[in-house]
Short mmCIF file of C-alpha atoms in Angstrom, two decimals:
data_model
loop_
_atom_site.label_atom_id
_atom_site.label_comp_id
_atom_site.label_asym_id
_atom_site.label_seq_id
_atom_site.Cartn_x
_atom_site.Cartn_y
_atom_site.Cartn_z
CA MET R 1 0.00 0.00 0.00
CA ARG R 2 2.75 2.44 0.90
CA GLU R 3 4.59 1.74 -2.40
CA GLN R 4 1.41 2.48 -4.33
CA LEU R 5 0.84 5.68 -2.38
CA ASP R 6 4.41 6.80 -3.07
CA GLU R 7 3.81 6.21 -6.78
CA ILE R 8 0.52 8.14 -6.71
CA ALA R 9 2.04 11.09 -4.86
CA ALA R 10 4.95 11.30 -7.31
CA ALA R 11 2.86 10.98 -10.46
CA ALA R 12 1.55 13.88 -12.57
CA PRO R 13 -0.27 16.13 -12.07
CA PRO R 14 2.05 17.60 -9.44
CA SER R 15 0.68 17.68 -5.90
CA ARG R 16 1.84 19.26 -2.67
CA LEU R 17 0.60 16.18 -0.82
CA SER R 18 3.20 13.57 0.01
CA ALA R 19 2.38 9.88 0.09
CA ASP R 20 2.41 10.12 3.89
CA ALA R 21 -0.23 12.83 3.74
CA VAL R 22 -2.44 10.76 1.45
CA TYR R 23 -2.13 7.74 3.74
CA ALA R 24 -2.80 9.79 6.86
CA ALA R 25 -5.78 11.52 5.26
CA ALA R 26 -7.39 8.21 4.35
CA PHE R 27 -6.86 6.85 7.85
CA ARG R 28 -8.21 10.02 9.43
CA ARG R 29 -11.38 9.95 7.35
CA ARG R 30 -12.13 6.47 8.65
CA HIS R 31 -11.15 7.55 12.17
CA ARG R 32 -13.43 10.59 12.00
CA ARG R 33 -16.43 8.63 10.73
CA VAL R 34 -16.19 5.91 13.34
CA ALA R 35 -13.96 6.64 16.32
CA ALA R 36 -14.79 10.32 16.72
CA TRP R 37 -18.57 10.10 16.75
CA VAL R 38 -18.63 10.96 20.43
CA GLY R 39 -17.66 14.23 22.11
CA GLY R 40 -17.38 15.00 25.82
CA GLY R 41 -17.16 11.32 26.69
CA VAL R 42 -15.25 8.10 26.14
CA VAL R 43 -14.83 6.77 22.62
CA ALA R 44 -14.18 3.23 21.51
CA GLY R 45 -10.70 1.91 22.02
CA ALA R 46 -10.33 1.14 18.31
CA LEU R 47 -12.02 1.03 14.96
CA ALA R 48 -14.08 -2.07 15.67
CA VAL R 49 -14.32 -4.71 12.94
CA SER R 50 -17.73 -6.33 12.40
CA LEU R 51 -17.25 -9.97 11.50
CA ALA R 52 -20.89 -10.69 10.74
CA ALA R 53 -24.02 -8.61 10.26
CA GLY R 54 -26.92 -9.35 12.60
CA ALA R 55 -30.52 -8.26 12.62
CA LEU R 56 -31.25 -4.82 14.03
CA GLY R 57 -33.93 -6.11 16.42
CA LEU R 58 -33.48 -5.61 20.14
CA PRO R 59 -31.23 -8.21 21.77
CA PRO R 60 -32.49 -10.23 24.75
CA ALA R 61 -32.75 -8.24 27.98
CA THR R 62 -31.07 -10.87 30.17
CA PRO R 63 -27.38 -11.81 30.51
CA MET R 64 -26.22 -14.77 28.47
CA GLN R 65 -23.46 -17.25 29.18
CA ALA R 66 -21.76 -18.60 26.09
CA PRO R 67 -19.05 -21.08 25.24
CA ARG R 68 -15.69 -19.40 25.21
CA GLY R 69 -14.79 -18.21 21.71
CA ASP R 70 -11.37 -17.50 20.28
CA GLY R 71 -11.04 -14.52 22.64
CA ARG R 72 -9.65 -12.08 20.07
CA ILE R 73 -10.49 -8.51 21.11
CA PHE R 74 -11.68 -6.05 18.48
CA ALA R 75 -12.74 -3.04 20.58
CA VAL R 76 -13.01 -1.91 24.19
CA ALA R 77 -14.93 0.77 26.09
CA ALA R 78 -15.23 1.80 29.73
CA ALA R 79 -17.71 3.77 31.79
CA ASP R 80 -15.29 3.93 34.73
CA ALA R 81 -12.58 1.80 36.31
CA GLU R 82 -15.03 -0.95 37.29
CA HIS R 83 -17.42 -1.13 34.31
CA LEU R 84 -15.55 -2.43 31.28
CA TYR R 85 -16.77 -3.68 27.91
CA ALA R 86 -15.20 -5.43 24.93
CA GLU R 87 -16.10 -6.85 21.54
CA VAL R 88 -14.58 -10.33 21.30
CA GLY R 89 -14.55 -12.91 18.54
CA ASN R 90 -16.68 -16.04 18.90
CA CYS R 91 -15.78 -18.64 16.30
CA GLY R 92 -17.50 -21.67 17.80
CA GLY R 93 -19.89 -22.09 14.86
CA GLY R 94 -19.08 -19.34 12.40
CA CYS R 95 -17.25 -16.19 13.44
CA THR R 96 -19.28 -13.43 15.07
CA LEU R 97 -18.66 -10.69 17.61
CA ASP R 98 -19.99 -10.86 21.16
CA LEU R 99 -20.24 -7.93 23.54
CA VAL R 100 -18.93 -8.90 26.97
CA GLY R 101 -18.94 -6.80 30.11
CA SER R 102 -17.38 -6.67 33.55
CA ASP R 103 -18.76 -4.86 36.59
CA ASP R 104 -15.77 -5.58 38.83
CA GLY R 105 -12.77 -4.11 37.03
CA GLY R 106 -12.13 -7.08 34.76
CA ARG R 107 -12.11 -9.86 37.35
CA SER R 108 -15.21 -11.55 35.89
CA TRP R 109 -17.02 -11.22 32.56
CA THR R 110 -20.44 -12.09 31.14
CA VAL R 111 -21.83 -12.03 27.61
CA ARG R 112 -24.22 -9.11 27.16
CA THR R 113 -25.08 -9.24 23.42
CA ARG R 114 -24.53 -11.97 20.84
CA ASN R 115 -23.77 -11.18 17.18
CA LEU R 116 -22.98 -7.55 17.88
CA THR R 117 -22.85 -5.13 14.97
CA GLY R 118 -21.55 -1.57 14.94
CA ASP R 119 -18.73 0.40 16.50
CA LEU R 120 -18.78 0.46 20.28
CA SER R 121 -18.21 3.34 22.70
CA ALA R 122 -19.21 4.47 26.19
CA PRO R 123 -20.01 8.16 25.66
CA ALA R 124 -21.38 8.91 29.13
CA PRO R 125 -21.72 7.18 32.51
CA GLY R 126 -24.52 4.63 32.37
CA SER R 127 -24.71 4.45 28.56
CA LEU R 128 -23.25 2.41 25.74
CA LEU R 129 -23.41 3.46 22.09
CA ARG R 130 -22.94 1.51 18.90
CA MET R 131 -22.99 3.05 15.42
CA VAL R 132 -24.44 0.50 12.99
CA GLU R 133 -23.64 0.92 9.31
CA THR R 134 -26.88 0.51 7.34
CA GLY R 135 -25.96 1.54 3.80
CA THR R 136 -24.34 4.35 1.86
CA GLU R 137 -25.27 7.79 0.62
CA GLY R 138 -22.82 9.13 -1.92
CA PRO R 139 -19.23 8.21 -1.01
CA LEU R 140 -19.86 7.68 2.70
CA PRO R 141 -21.66 5.05 4.75
CA LEU R 142 -24.79 5.82 6.73
CA HIS R 143 -24.81 4.99 10.43
CA VAL R 144 -27.70 4.45 12.84
CA PRO R 145 -27.01 4.96 16.57
CA TRP R 146 -28.26 2.44 19.15
CA VAL R 147 -27.99 2.96 22.91
CA SER R 148 -28.01 0.67 25.92
CA ARG R 149 -28.74 1.75 29.47
CA ASP R 150 -28.25 -1.66 31.10
CA GLY R 151 -24.66 -2.51 30.31
CA GLY R 152 -25.29 -3.85 26.82
CA ARG R 153 -28.04 -6.33 27.65
CA SER R 154 -30.70 -4.52 25.60
CA TRP R 155 -30.57 -1.80 22.95
CA ALA R 156 -32.82 0.93 21.56
CA GLU R 157 -32.45 2.74 18.26
CA VAL R 158 -31.88 6.50 18.66
CA ARG R 159 -34.52 8.38 16.68
CA ALA R 160 -33.89 11.85 15.27
CA GLY R 161 -36.10 14.46 16.90
CA GLY R 162 -37.63 17.65 15.62
CA GLY R 163 -36.21 21.09 16.30
CA ALA R 164 -32.83 22.02 17.73
CA VAL R 165 -32.20 21.81 21.48
CA ALA R 166 -30.49 24.45 23.60
CA GLU R 167 -28.38 22.01 25.62
CA VAL R 168 -27.55 18.35 26.01
CA ALA R 169 -29.89 16.45 28.33
CA ALA R 170 -28.52 15.12 31.63
CA GLY R 171 -26.69 11.87 30.97
CA GLY R 172 -26.37 12.70 27.26
CA TRP R 173 -23.56 13.64 24.93
CA LEU R 174 -22.62 15.36 21.68
CA GLN R 175 -21.63 13.59 18.49
CA CYS R 176 -21.22 14.41 14.82
CA ALA R 177 -24.10 13.78 12.47
CA SER R 178 -23.28 11.30 9.73
CA PRO R 179 -21.50 13.39 7.06
CA ARG R 180 -22.77 13.31 3.47
CA GLY R 181 -19.42 14.25 1.94
CA ILE R 182 -15.83 13.42 2.85
CA ASN R 183 -14.94 17.08 3.44
CA ASP R 184 -18.20 18.06 5.17
CA PRO R 185 -17.79 19.82 8.53
CA CYS R 186 -19.04 18.18 11.69
CA THR R 187 -22.65 19.01 12.56
CA LEU R 188 -23.16 18.61 16.31
CA ILE R 189 -26.20 16.71 17.51
CA ALA R 190 -27.25 16.17 21.13
CA VAL R 191 -28.17 12.62 22.16
CA ASP R 192 -30.63 11.92 24.96
CA PRO R 193 -30.07 8.24 25.85
CA VAL R 194 -32.93 8.03 28.36
CA ASN R 195 -35.51 8.76 25.66
CA ALA R 196 -33.36 7.41 22.76
CA ARG R 197 -33.71 10.70 20.86
CA SER R 198 -31.31 13.05 19.10
CA ALA R 199 -31.56 16.62 17.81
CA PRO R 200 -29.22 19.29 16.45
CA LEU R 201 -27.54 21.53 19.01
CA ALA R 202 -29.02 25.03 18.72
CA GLY R 203 -25.87 26.98 19.55
CA PRO R 204 -22.73 25.18 18.32
CA PRO R 205 -19.39 27.01 18.16
CA ASP R 206 -19.17 29.43 15.24
CA LEU R 207 -16.51 27.35 13.52
CA PHE R 208 -15.98 25.01 10.61
CA LEU R 209 -16.06 22.05 13.01
CA ASP R 210 -13.74 19.11 12.64
CA GLU R 211 -14.46 16.59 15.41
CA PRO R 212 -15.25 16.21 19.11
CA VAL R 213 -12.35 15.64 21.50
CA ASP R 214 -12.23 12.56 23.72
CA VAL R 215 -12.63 14.27 27.10
CA PRO R 216 -14.46 12.56 29.99
CA VAL R 217 -17.91 14.07 30.53
CA ALA R 218 -16.85 15.70 33.80
CA GLY R 219 -14.46 17.84 31.74
CA GLY R 220 -17.18 19.34 29.55
CA PHE R 221 -17.49 19.19 25.77
CA TRP R 222 -14.45 19.95 23.59
CA VAL R 223 -14.34 20.23 19.78
CA THR R 224 -11.68 21.20 17.24
CA GLY R 225 -12.15 23.11 14.02
CA ARG R 226 -11.21 26.18 12.02
CA ASP R 227 -12.44 29.72 11.77
CA ARG R 228 -15.02 30.44 9.11
CA GLY R 229 -12.24 31.69 6.85
CA GLY R 230 -11.08 28.11 6.74
CA GLN R 231 -7.46 28.63 7.77
CA ARG R 232 -6.96 29.36 11.46
CA PRO R 233 -7.17 26.29 13.76
CA ALA R 234 -9.41 26.54 16.82
CA VAL R 235 -10.54 24.71 19.97
CA ALA R 236 -13.96 25.33 21.57
CA VAL R 237 -15.02 24.24 25.07
CA SER R 238 -18.44 24.19 26.72
CA ARG R 239 -18.85 23.83 30.48
CA ASP R 240 -22.66 24.13 30.48
CA ARG R 241 -23.70 21.15 28.34
CA GLY R 242 -23.38 22.96 25.02
CA ARG R 243 -25.43 26.06 25.81
CA THR R 244 -22.44 28.42 25.51
CA TRP R 245 -18.89 27.99 24.20
CA SER R 246 -15.46 29.46 24.86
CA THR R 247 -13.62 29.48 21.54
CA HIS R 248 -9.92 30.05 20.97
CA VAL R 249 -8.79 30.69 17.39
CA PHE R 250 -5.02 30.43 17.09
CA THR R 251 -3.41 33.54 15.63
CA ALA R 252 -0.53 33.86 13.20
CA THR R 253 1.60 35.09 16.09
CA GLU R 254 0.93 31.85 17.96
CA THR R 255 1.54 29.49 15.05
CA GLY R 256 4.58 31.32 13.68
CA ASP R 257 5.84 30.50 10.21
CA ALA R 258 3.87 27.24 9.93
CA ASP R 259 2.26 26.81 6.53
CA LEU R 260 -1.38 26.72 7.63
CA ASP R 261 -2.47 26.09 4.05
CA MET R 262 -0.87 22.70 4.66
CA LEU R 263 -2.20 22.24 8.21
CA ARG R 264 -3.52 18.72 7.87
CA PHE R 265 -4.48 17.47 11.29
CA MET R 266 -5.20 18.75 14.75
CA GLY R 267 -5.80 16.73 17.90
CA ALA R 268 -6.47 17.80 21.47
CA ALA R 269 -6.35 15.93 24.77
CA SER R 270 -7.51 16.58 28.34
CA THR R 271 -8.54 14.41 31.26
CA ASP R 272 -9.89 16.92 33.77
CA GLY R 273 -11.23 19.45 31.26
CA VAL R 274 -8.93 22.15 32.64
CA ASN R 275 -5.40 21.12 31.69
CA GLY R 276 -4.94 20.04 28.11
CA TYR R 277 -2.74 19.90 25.02
CA THR R 278 -3.24 20.23 21.29
CA ILE R 279 -0.91 19.09 18.52
CA MET R 280 -1.18 20.61 15.05
CA THR R 281 0.55 18.96 12.10
CA ALA R 282 1.64 21.46 9.48
CA ALA R 283 4.11 21.66 6.64
CA ASP R 284 7.48 23.08 7.58
CA PRO R 285 8.35 25.84 5.06
CA LYS R 286 12.00 24.84 5.43
CA GLY R 287 11.43 21.24 4.28
CA ALA R 288 9.38 18.95 2.11
CA ALA R 289 7.40 15.70 2.39
CA THR R 290 7.53 13.94 5.76
CA ALA R 291 10.85 15.54 6.68
CA GLY R 292 9.16 18.90 6.26
CA VAL R 293 6.36 18.20 8.72
CA GLN R 294 6.39 20.03 12.02
CA ALA R 295 4.35 19.43 15.16
CA LEU R 296 3.05 22.57 16.84
CA VAL R 297 2.26 21.79 20.49
CA PHE R 298 0.18 24.09 22.71
CA ARG R 299 -0.86 23.74 26.35
CA THR R 300 -3.80 25.19 28.30
CA GLY R 301 -4.34 25.38 32.05
CA ASP R 302 -7.68 27.20 32.05
CA ALA R 303 -10.08 24.92 30.14
CA GLY R 304 -9.04 26.16 26.72
CA ASN R 305 -9.51 29.88 27.26
CA THR R 306 -5.83 30.58 26.64
CA TRP R 307 -3.07 28.48 25.08
CA GLN R 308 0.72 28.71 25.24
CA ARG R 309 3.11 27.42 22.58
CA VAL R 310 5.38 24.76 24.12
CA HIS R 311 7.82 22.12 22.82
CA PRO R 312 10.74 24.42 21.91
CA THR R 313 13.07 21.41 21.85
CA GLN R 314 11.21 19.79 18.91
CA THR R 315 11.90 16.35 20.39
CA LEU R 316 8.68 14.73 19.15
CA PRO R 317 9.15 12.62 15.98
CA ARG R 318 8.05 14.25 12.74
CA ARG R 319 4.77 12.62 11.72
CA TYR R 320 1.09 13.30 11.10
CA TYR R 321 -0.62 13.48 14.51
CA ILE R 322 -4.39 12.99 14.67
CA GLY R 323 -6.98 13.01 17.42
CA GLY R 324 -6.41 10.07 19.74
CA ASP R 325 -2.63 10.06 19.37
CA SER R 326 -2.13 11.57 22.82
CA TYR R 327 -3.65 11.74 26.29
CA VAL R 328 -2.99 13.39 29.65
CA ALA R 329 -1.86 11.10 32.49
CA ALA R 330 -3.04 11.44 36.08
CA ASP R 331 0.07 13.40 37.10
CA GLY R 332 -0.42 15.89 34.24
CA SER R 333 2.15 14.32 31.93
CA HIS R 334 1.42 14.55 28.22
CA VAL R 335 1.75 11.10 26.61
CA VAL R 336 2.07 10.96 22.81
CA LEU R 337 2.25 8.07 20.33
CA GLY R 338 5.28 8.82 18.17
CA THR R 339 6.89 7.05 15.22
CA ASP R 340 10.58 6.47 14.62
CA ASP R 341 9.85 4.72 11.28
CA PRO R 342 9.80 2.02 12.67
CA PRO R 343 8.90 1.33 15.44
CA ASP R 344 6.03 3.21 16.99
CA ARG R 345 6.72 4.15 20.58
CA TRP R 346 5.40 6.32 23.39
CA TYR R 347 6.82 9.74 24.23
CA THR R 348 6.12 11.59 27.47
CA SER R 349 6.55 15.15 28.66
CA SER R 350 6.53 15.72 32.41
CA ASP R 351 7.66 19.35 32.19
CA GLY R 352 4.60 20.98 30.66
CA GLY R 353 5.50 20.19 27.06
CA ASN R 354 8.98 21.65 27.16
CA SER R 355 10.58 18.37 26.07
CA TYR R 356 9.47 14.84 25.22
CA HIS R 357 11.38 11.61 25.79
CA PRO R 358 10.70 7.93 25.01
CA ALA R 359 8.62 6.25 27.74
CA SER R 360 8.59 2.57 28.66
CA GLN R 361 4.92 2.32 29.76
CA PRO R 362 5.49 -0.60 32.19
CA GLY R 363 2.95 -3.39 31.74
CA LEU R 364 1.66 -2.17 28.36
CA GLY R 365 2.16 -4.94 25.79
CA ALA R 366 4.48 -4.42 22.85
CA GLU R 367 1.86 -6.11 20.65
CA LEU R 368 -0.36 -3.06 21.00
CA LEU R 369 2.11 -0.90 19.07
CA GLN R 370 1.98 -3.31 16.14
CA GLN R 371 -1.67 -2.42 15.48
CA SER R 372 -2.72 0.34 13.10
CA ASN R 373 -5.42 1.65 15.45
CA VAL R 374 -3.62 2.22 18.75
CA ARG R 375 -5.63 4.26 21.25
CA VAL R 376 -5.77 4.82 24.98
CA VAL R 377 -9.30 5.34 26.32
CA VAL R 378 -9.57 7.79 29.20
CA ALA R 379 -12.90 6.95 30.82
CA ALA R 380 -12.34 9.23 33.80
CA ALA R 381 -9.59 10.32 36.15
CA GLY R 382 -8.05 7.07 37.36
CA ALA R 383 -9.53 4.93 34.58
CA TYR R 384 -7.31 4.41 31.53
CA LEU R 385 -7.83 1.53 29.08
CA ALA R 386 -6.02 0.08 26.04
CA PHE R 387 -6.04 -3.26 24.26
CA ASP R 388 -4.44 -5.57 21.75
CA ALA R 389 -5.86 -8.70 20.16
CA GLY R 390 -5.10 -10.87 23.18
CA ALA R 391 -5.74 -8.73 26.25
CA LEU R 392 -6.90 -5.41 27.59
CA TYR R 393 -4.73 -3.17 29.75
CA ARG R 394 -5.94 -1.09 32.69
CA SER R 395 -4.20 1.76 34.45
CA ALA R 396 -5.05 4.09 37.32
CA ASP R 397 -2.56 6.76 36.21
CA GLY R 398 -2.01 6.23 32.47
CA LEU R 399 1.65 5.37 33.06
CA ARG R 400 1.72 1.90 34.69
CA TRP R 401 -0.49 -0.87 33.37
CA THR R 402 -2.07 -4.19 34.37
CA ARG R 403 -2.74 -6.82 31.69
CA THR R 404 -6.14 -8.57 31.82
CA VAL R 405 -7.18 -11.57 29.72
CA ILE R 406 -10.94 -11.81 29.17
CA ARG R 407 -12.31 -15.13 30.44
CA LEU R 408 -16.00 -15.85 30.54
CA ASP R 409 -17.46 -17.43 33.68
#
């Protein structure tokens, strides 16, 4: 694939996009459609793979015990440190996906839904969400949201409501409406899981919105985007359930000589909703292709009202950073997934973004870095989650990890 992308990028007509940019753009489009549906909450640990399509009828409302399948994990989600969920393969009589859950921090597991379809997330305490692909409209797939309020034992389809709502209902969340075009901006809709209804948010930030940021619900709602002129990157934060927004548009003074015409990706991260980081990937006017990419890192300590440029040492690897490539640990450290071509590895800054250094992440399996969809889910302060095909990993601080193999009772 990479060889073909190199050939495409080098072929006529000339293009300013490198093969790396093409590859990253394709990955990000998939990431945006699936993994970034949810804002102000916890998103799925990966781009879940549906092995078989099931009927869209409501699953049984009682727990089910099942023969142990092959145990391969395809996605994880967490409401908090004790309530964990995973999509696992069951190949006893034809491969399907089962949703399993634990209410005791991974010590015991039960099957909640057989033949699960859709991409799983836990957007707010007490709720599970799955986005079920039902067809296509133009170049993009259509998704239907389904919610569960009983730990995945039963599901209800979320129906679109009438007029716009002023704020998100208690227990609800924000997500992007299914885009009709690849380059369409995000349209924020508010989901009410209690009544299984959704409606557009009446007062979204006045931006060309990109995607919600994976911030636990206690930290408010965060979104990234650009100003209406289409050039200046921005972060908007709401602390009152989407009724009002504090928006910061980054100025030319802040971003320096970065070629914002070639600003490809922007990701932000926060755990408490007050302290956070954003990484912008832009073309370096002094270079070309991947070698000419620069990472602009900014830090906030006041819930996104003001941002300071950090990372003067430029010790992060040059690469295309997207949402989900970084998170904030319990001690305030900024942890970033970097690439040294190869291998992928973790970088950490414990000095407010001044410098980044390779981090060992004790207990976190090396197999995780071999996946193309590495993510760390931050369910809440003290509840960090990651996974590879064979196990999930839990952490209370985002720095030291415990490996857990899913075994059904």
